[in-house]
PDB file of C-alpha atoms in Angstrom:
ATOM      1  CA  UNK A  90      -3.598  18.646  15.479  1.00  0.00           C
ATOM      2  CA  UNK A  91      -3.326  20.604  18.791  1.00  0.00           C
ATOM      3  CA  UNK A  92      -3.901  23.751  17.154  1.00  0.00           C
ATOM      4  CA  UNK A  93      -7.000  22.475  15.411  1.00  0.00           C
ATOM      5  CA  UNK A  94      -8.177  21.136  18.851  1.00  0.00           C
ATOM      6  CA  UNK A  95      -7.771  24.749  20.375  1.00  0.00           C
ATOM      7  CA  UNK A  96      -9.541  26.150  17.510  1.00  0.00           C
ATOM      8  CA  UNK A  97     -12.670  23.579  18.057  1.00  0.00           C
ATOM      9  CA  UNK A  98     -12.758  24.409  21.690  1.00  0.00           C
ATOM     10  CA  UNK A  99     -12.979  28.251  21.095  1.00  0.00           C
ATOM     11  CA  UNK A 100     -15.054  28.001  17.770  1.00  0.00           C
ATOM     12  CA  UNK A 101     -17.615  30.673  17.427  1.00  0.00           C
ATOM     13  CA  UNK A 102     -19.789  28.611  15.487  1.00  0.00           C
ATOM     14  CA  UNK A 103     -20.678  24.922  14.409  1.00  0.00           C
ATOM     15  CA  UNK A 104     -19.253  25.286  10.895  1.00  0.00           C
ATOM     16  CA  UNK A 105     -15.834  26.378  12.224  1.00  0.00           C
ATOM     17  CA  UNK A 106     -15.835  23.649  14.971  1.00  0.00           C
ATOM     18  CA  UNK A 107     -16.651  21.112  12.357  1.00  0.00           C
ATOM     19  CA  UNK A 108     -13.906  22.239   9.997  1.00  0.00           C
ATOM     20  CA  UNK A 109     -11.320  21.939  12.833  1.00  0.00           C
ATOM     21  CA  UNK A 110     -12.495  18.411  13.865  1.00  0.00           C
ATOM     22  CA  UNK A 111     -12.295  17.281  10.221  1.00  0.00           C
ATOM     23  CA  UNK A 112      -8.691  18.510  10.282  1.00  0.00           C
ATOM     24  CA  UNK A 113      -8.028  16.713  13.430  1.00  0.00           C
ATOM     25  CA  UNK A 114      -9.427  13.460  12.004  1.00  0.00           C
ATOM     26  CA  UNK A 115      -7.228  13.871   8.914  1.00  0.00           C
ATOM     27  CA  UNK A 116      -4.205  14.487  11.067  1.00  0.00           C
ATOM     28  CA  UNK A 117      -4.836  11.372  12.980  1.00  0.00           C
ATOM     29  CA  UNK A 118      -5.346   9.318   9.918  1.00  0.00           C
ATOM     30  CA  UNK A 119      -1.872  10.684   8.450  1.00  0.00           C
ATOM     31  CA  UNK A 120      -0.147  10.076  11.606  1.00  0.00           C
ATOM     32  CA  UNK A 121      -1.516   6.478  12.067  1.00  0.00           C
ATOM     33  CA  UNK A 122      -0.366   5.682   8.597  1.00  0.00           C
ATOM     34  CA  UNK A 123       3.059   7.064   8.994  1.00  0.00           C
ATOM     35  CA  UNK A 124       3.542   5.145  12.414  1.00  0.00           C
ATOM     36  CA  UNK A 125       2.308   2.031  10.898  1.00  0.00           C
ATOM     37  CA  UNK A 126       4.716   2.397   7.785  1.00  0.00           C
ATOM     38  CA  UNK A 127       7.653   3.050  10.111  1.00  0.00           C
ATOM     39  CA  UNK A 128       6.947  -0.156  11.891  1.00  0.00           C
ATOM     40  CA  UNK A 129       6.549  -2.165   8.739  1.00  0.00           C
ATOM     41  CA  UNK A 130       9.813  -0.718   7.677  1.00  0.00           C
ATOM     42  CA  UNK A 131      11.547  -1.858  10.929  1.00  0.00           C
ATOM     43  CA  UNK A 132       9.876  -5.205  10.427  1.00  0.00           C
ATOM     44  CA  UNK A 133      11.065  -5.571   6.716  1.00  0.00           C
ATOM     45  CA  UNK A 134      14.573  -4.694   7.701  1.00  0.00           C
ATOM     46  CA  UNK A 135      14.689  -6.961  10.866  1.00  0.00           C
ATOM     47  CA  UNK A 136      12.470  -9.929   9.968  1.00  0.00           C
ATOM     48  CA  UNK A 137      12.171 -12.662  12.484  1.00  0.00           C
ATOM     49  CA  UNK A 138      13.173 -16.183  11.441  1.00  0.00           C
ATOM     50  CA  UNK A 139      10.341 -17.735   9.397  1.00  0.00           C
ATOM     51  CA  UNK A 140      11.395 -21.334   9.303  1.00  0.00           C
ATOM     52  CA  UNK A 141       9.246 -22.420  12.031  1.00  0.00           C
ATOM     53  CA  UNK A 142       6.297 -20.184  11.280  1.00  0.00           C
ATOM     54  CA  UNK A 143       3.244 -21.905   9.748  1.00  0.00           C
ATOM     55  CA  UNK A 144       2.638 -21.535   6.061  1.00  0.00           C
ATOM     56  CA  UNK A 145      -0.282 -19.293   5.152  1.00  0.00           C
ATOM     57  CA  UNK A 146      -2.299 -19.253   1.777  1.00  0.00           C
ATOM     58  CA  UNK A 147      -1.260 -16.304  -0.488  1.00  0.00           C
ATOM     59  CA  UNK A 148      -4.594 -15.877  -2.072  1.00  0.00           C
ATOM     60  CA  UNK A 149      -6.012 -15.444   1.480  1.00  0.00           C
ATOM     61  CA  UNK A 150      -3.259 -13.008   2.437  1.00  0.00           C
ATOM     62  CA  UNK A 151      -4.355 -10.997  -0.590  1.00  0.00           C
ATOM     63  CA  UNK A 152      -8.011 -11.112   0.200  1.00  0.00           C
ATOM     64  CA  UNK A 153      -7.398 -10.212   3.917  1.00  0.00           C
ATOM     65  CA  UNK A 154      -5.570  -7.259   2.974  1.00  0.00           C
ATOM     66  CA  UNK A 155      -8.151  -6.023   0.351  1.00  0.00           C
ATOM     67  CA  UNK A 156     -10.862  -6.530   3.028  1.00  0.00           C
ATOM     68  CA  UNK A 157      -8.880  -4.410   5.453  1.00  0.00           C
ATOM     69  CA  UNK A 158      -8.540  -1.655   2.869  1.00  0.00           C
ATOM     70  CA  UNK A 159     -12.256  -1.718   1.764  1.00  0.00           C
ATOM     71  CA  UNK A 160     -13.357   1.131   4.128  1.00  0.00           C
ATOM     72  CA  UNK A 161     -10.614   3.379   2.557  1.00  0.00           C
ATOM     73  CA  UNK A 162     -11.721   2.434  -0.857  1.00  0.00           C
ATOM     74  CA  UNK A 163     -15.389   3.297  -0.110  1.00  0.00           C
ATOM     75  CA  UNK A 164     -14.568   6.519   1.507  1.00  0.00           C
ATOM     76  CA  UNK A 165     -12.682   7.720  -1.514  1.00  0.00           C
ATOM     77  CA  UNK A 166     -15.308   6.400  -3.944  1.00  0.00           C
ATOM     78  CA  UNK A 167     -12.905   3.725  -5.490  1.00  0.00           C
ATOM     79  CA  UNK A 168     -14.014   0.269  -6.409  1.00  0.00           C
ATOM     80  CA  UNK A 169     -11.470  -2.528  -5.156  1.00  0.00           C
ATOM     81  CA  UNK A 170     -11.787  -5.604  -7.227  1.00  0.00           C
ATOM     82  CA  UNK A 171     -10.089  -8.838  -6.208  1.00  0.00           C
ATOM     83  CA  UNK A 172      -9.490 -11.326  -8.877  1.00  0.00           C
ATOM     84  CA  UNK A 173     -10.294 -15.073  -8.209  1.00  0.00           C
ATOM     85  CA  UNK A 174      -7.236 -17.187  -7.654  1.00  0.00           C
ATOM     86  CA  UNK A 175      -6.989 -21.012  -7.096  1.00  0.00           C
ATOM     87  CA  UNK A 176      -3.168 -20.808  -6.971  1.00  0.00           C
ATOM     88  CA  UNK A 177      -2.078 -23.183  -4.283  1.00  0.00           C
ATOM     89  CA  UNK A 178       0.836 -21.111  -3.074  1.00  0.00           C
ATOM     90  CA  UNK A 179       1.648 -20.723   0.602  1.00  0.00           C
ATOM     91  CA  UNK A 180       4.272 -18.985   2.650  1.00  0.00           C
ATOM     92  CA  UNK A 181       5.700 -18.545   5.916  1.00  0.00           C
ATOM     93  CA  UNK A 182       6.508 -14.852   5.205  1.00  0.00           C
ATOM     94  CA  UNK A 183       3.003 -13.519   5.850  1.00  0.00           C
ATOM     95  CA  UNK A 184       4.423 -10.904   8.227  1.00  0.00           C
ATOM     96  CA  UNK A 185       6.398  -9.386   5.214  1.00  0.00           C
ATOM     97  CA  UNK A 186       4.051 -10.221   2.347  1.00  0.00           C
ATOM     98  CA  UNK A 187       0.894  -8.556   3.915  1.00  0.00           C
ATOM     99  CA  UNK A 188       2.423  -5.019   4.566  1.00  0.00           C
ATOM    100  CA  UNK A 189       3.995  -4.967   1.099  1.00  0.00           C
ATOM    101  CA  UNK A 190       0.491  -5.693  -0.533  1.00  0.00           C
ATOM    102  CA  UNK A 191      -1.283  -3.226   1.815  1.00  0.00           C
ATOM    103  CA  UNK A 192       1.099  -0.544   0.853  1.00  0.00           C
ATOM    104  CA  UNK A 193       0.605  -1.194  -2.915  1.00  0.00           C
ATOM    105  CA  UNK A 194      -3.149  -1.269  -2.609  1.00  0.00           C
ATOM    106  CA  UNK A 195      -3.251   1.748  -0.346  1.00  0.00           C
ATOM    107  CA  UNK A 196      -1.057   3.632  -2.880  1.00  0.00           C
ATOM    108  CA  UNK A 197      -3.272   2.568  -5.647  1.00  0.00           C
ATOM    109  CA  UNK A 198      -6.526   3.676  -3.900  1.00  0.00           C
ATOM    110  CA  UNK A 199      -5.069   7.012  -2.889  1.00  0.00           C
ATOM    111  CA  UNK A 200      -3.901   7.753  -6.376  1.00  0.00           C
ATOM    112  CA  UNK A 201      -7.298   6.731  -8.112  1.00  0.00           C
ATOM    113  CA  UNK A 202      -9.895   9.448  -8.982  1.00  0.00           C
ATOM    114  CA  UNK A 203     -13.378   8.967  -7.476  1.00  0.00           C
ATOM    115  CA  UNK A 204     -15.231   6.300  -9.306  1.00  0.00           C
ATOM    116  CA  UNK A 205     -11.881   4.715 -10.170  1.00  0.00           C
ATOM    117  CA  UNK A 206     -11.067   1.017 -10.095  1.00  0.00           C
ATOM    118  CA  UNK A 207      -8.212  -0.738  -8.355  1.00  0.00           C
ATOM    119  CA  UNK A 208      -7.498  -4.414  -9.274  1.00  0.00           C
ATOM    120  CA  UNK A 209      -5.594  -6.843  -7.239  1.00  0.00           C
ATOM    121  CA  UNK A 210      -4.939 -10.583  -8.217  1.00  0.00           C
ATOM    122  CA  UNK A 211      -2.499 -13.461  -7.818  1.00  0.00           C
ATOM    123  CA  UNK A 212      -1.243 -15.721 -10.588  1.00  0.00           C
ATOM    124  CA  UNK A 213       1.764 -17.449 -11.589  1.00  0.00           C
ATOM    125  CA  UNK A 214       4.447 -16.471 -14.211  1.00  0.00           C
ATOM    126  CA  UNK A 215       6.884 -19.245 -15.006  1.00  0.00           C
ATOM    127  CA  UNK A 216       8.724 -20.221 -11.839  1.00  0.00           C
ATOM    128  CA  UNK A 217       7.513 -17.205  -9.889  1.00  0.00           C
ATOM    129  CA  UNK A 218       4.151 -16.128  -8.379  1.00  0.00           C
ATOM    130  CA  UNK A 219       2.999 -12.699  -9.198  1.00  0.00           C
ATOM    131  CA  UNK A 220       0.851 -10.350  -6.968  1.00  0.00           C
ATOM    132  CA  UNK A 221      -0.401  -7.574  -9.089  1.00  0.00           C
ATOM    133  CA  UNK A 222      -2.097  -4.186  -8.120  1.00  0.00           C
ATOM    134  CA  UNK A 223      -3.491  -2.007 -11.147  1.00  0.00           C
ATOM    135  CA  UNK A 224      -4.977   1.458 -11.007  1.00  0.00           C
ATOM    136  CA  UNK A 225      -6.044   4.182 -13.325  1.00  0.00           C
ATOM    137  CA  UNK A 226      -4.369   6.958 -11.392  1.00  0.00           C
ATOM    138  CA  UNK A 227      -1.749   9.473 -12.909  1.00  0.00           C
ATOM    139  CA  UNK A 228       0.850   6.779 -12.705  1.00  0.00           C
ATOM    140  CA  UNK A 229       4.549   7.397 -12.094  1.00  0.00           C
ATOM    141  CA  UNK A 230       6.358   9.804 -14.424  1.00  0.00           C
ATOM    142  CA  UNK A 231       9.168   8.225 -16.458  1.00  0.00           C
ATOM    143  CA  UNK A 232      11.579  10.861 -15.133  1.00  0.00           C
ATOM    144  CA  UNK A 233      10.545   9.896 -11.532  1.00  0.00           C
ATOM    145  CA  UNK A 234      10.769   6.183 -11.691  1.00  0.00           C
ATOM    146  CA  UNK A 235      14.609   5.866 -10.683  1.00  0.00           C
ATOM    147  CA  UNK A 236      13.645   7.528  -7.519  1.00  0.00           C
ATOM    148  CA  UNK A 237      10.183   6.095  -6.815  1.00  0.00           C
ATOM    149  CA  UNK A 238      11.207   3.524  -4.295  1.00  0.00           C
ATOM    150  CA  UNK A 239      13.586   5.966  -2.258  1.00  0.00           C
ATOM    151  CA  UNK A 240      12.599   6.641   1.253  1.00  0.00           C
ATOM    152  CA  UNK A 241      10.497   9.507   1.862  1.00  0.00           C
ATOM    153  CA  UNK A 242      10.533  10.530  -1.718  1.00  0.00           C
ATOM    154  CA  UNK A 243       7.253  11.872  -3.169  1.00  0.00           C
ATOM    155  CA  UNK A 244       6.520  12.484  -6.763  1.00  0.00           C
ATOM    156  CA  UNK A 245       4.805  15.219  -8.172  1.00  0.00           C
ATOM    157  CA  UNK A 246       1.616  13.050  -8.848  1.00  0.00           C
ATOM    158  CA  UNK A 247       1.342  12.183  -5.168  1.00  0.00           C
ATOM    159  CA  UNK A 248      -2.048  13.387  -3.702  1.00  0.00           C
ATOM    160  CA  UNK A 249      -1.550  16.519  -1.589  1.00  0.00           C
ATOM    161  CA  UNK A 250      -1.126  15.707   2.135  1.00  0.00           C
ATOM    162  CA  UNK A 251      -1.263  11.909   1.536  1.00  0.00           C
ATOM    163  CA  UNK A 252       1.471   9.448   2.378  1.00  0.00           C
ATOM    164  CA  UNK A 253       4.967   9.785   3.702  1.00  0.00           C
ATOM    165  CA  UNK A 254       7.137   8.489   0.965  1.00  0.00           C
ATOM    166  CA  UNK A 255       7.671   5.213   2.603  1.00  0.00           C
ATOM    167  CA  UNK A 256       5.255   2.948   1.011  1.00  0.00           C
ATOM    168  CA  UNK A 257       7.269   1.544  -2.099  1.00  0.00           C
ATOM    169  CA  UNK A 258      10.440   1.576   0.084  1.00  0.00           C
ATOM    170  CA  UNK A 259       8.783  -0.852   2.527  1.00  0.00           C
ATOM    171  CA  UNK A 260       7.470  -2.997  -0.444  1.00  0.00           C
ATOM    172  CA  UNK A 261      11.151  -2.993  -1.905  1.00  0.00           C
ATOM    173  CA  UNK A 262      12.687  -4.098   1.491  1.00  0.00           C
ATOM    174  CA  UNK A 263       9.940  -6.700   2.148  1.00  0.00           C
ATOM    175  CA  UNK A 264      10.149  -8.172  -1.410  1.00  0.00           C
ATOM    176  CA  UNK A 265      13.937  -8.343  -1.233  1.00  0.00           C
ATOM    177  CA  UNK A 266      13.769 -10.183   2.098  1.00  0.00           C
ATOM    178  CA  UNK A 267      11.403 -12.810   0.508  1.00  0.00           C
ATOM    179  CA  UNK A 268      13.702 -13.495  -2.276  1.00  0.00           C
ATOM    180  CA  UNK A 269      11.713 -11.525  -4.951  1.00  0.00           C
ATOM    181  CA  UNK A 270      11.454  -8.140  -6.588  1.00  0.00           C
ATOM    182  CA  UNK A 271       9.159  -5.265  -7.127  1.00  0.00           C
ATOM    183  CA  UNK A 272       8.254  -4.338 -10.669  1.00  0.00           C
ATOM    184  CA  UNK A 273       6.617  -1.065 -11.613  1.00  0.00           C
ATOM    185  CA  UNK A 274       5.446  -0.343 -15.208  1.00  0.00           C
ATOM    186  CA  UNK A 275       2.843   2.052 -16.879  1.00  0.00           C
ATOM    187  CA  UNK A 276      -0.390   0.356 -17.238  1.00  0.00           C
ATOM    188  CA  UNK A 277      -1.880   0.052 -20.803  1.00  0.00           C
ATOM    189  CA  UNK A 278      -4.641   2.758 -21.149  1.00  0.00           C
ATOM    190  CA  UNK A 279      -3.196   4.810 -18.227  1.00  0.00           C
ATOM    191  CA  UNK A 280      -2.391   4.189 -14.685  1.00  0.00           C
ATOM    192  CA  UNK A 281       0.216   2.091 -12.937  1.00  0.00           C
ATOM    193  CA  UNK A 282       0.919  -1.626 -12.585  1.00  0.00           C
ATOM    194  CA  UNK A 283       2.785  -2.816  -9.691  1.00  0.00           C
ATOM    195  CA  UNK A 284       3.889  -6.388  -9.356  1.00  0.00           C
ATOM    196  CA  UNK A 285       5.609  -8.497  -6.529  1.00  0.00           C
ATOM    197  CA  UNK A 286       7.251 -11.422  -7.955  1.00  0.00           C
ATOM    198  CA  UNK A 287       8.197 -14.195  -5.500  1.00  0.00           C
ATOM    199  CA  UNK A 288       9.805 -17.737  -5.931  1.00  0.00           C
ATOM    200  CA  UNK A 289       7.067 -20.175  -6.570  1.00  0.00           C
ATOM    201  CA  UNK A 290       8.732 -22.515  -4.092  1.00  0.00           C
ATOM    202  CA  UNK A 291       8.535 -20.130  -1.203  1.00  0.00           C
TER     203      UNK A 291
END
């Protein structure tokens, strides 16, 4: 970023200056995401006690995360669709659940082609609640699935220059702290389906 700032300062024309400024903007966005993910990972590994925290509605948490990512989706030409849910599930673990959902949705948006559609919804499956995020991106290759949740690992289908390889590791750590599990599977018709399964009695 410092190099690009220097280029912008001495740019001989407006086009060169604009390219340098665009590189700086992209670098700031990547750095911002990495710092946020490092903080999310720290929080997932060292959570505060949740017994005295107020319970928050799961569907509302999902909606707030989706709203926060609407700008990213629009910038990439991706449609973010939130399924309606009347499931009366509440949790004291919003500080873990929100970052986990954000990382799943962010990954899905970044993996989707322009004009693609990312769906997020909440429902119940037996004695567990299920948060699902579905996309039509390239998905995770079968050979890569065993490593997909490792820290700093990025598969060959990861968008160039995007991500730090921490997203799914954060989701795994946060979900485990909540007594649940992350389930990744190929989506029928192409793409990826990510599910966070949590006890319905949270």
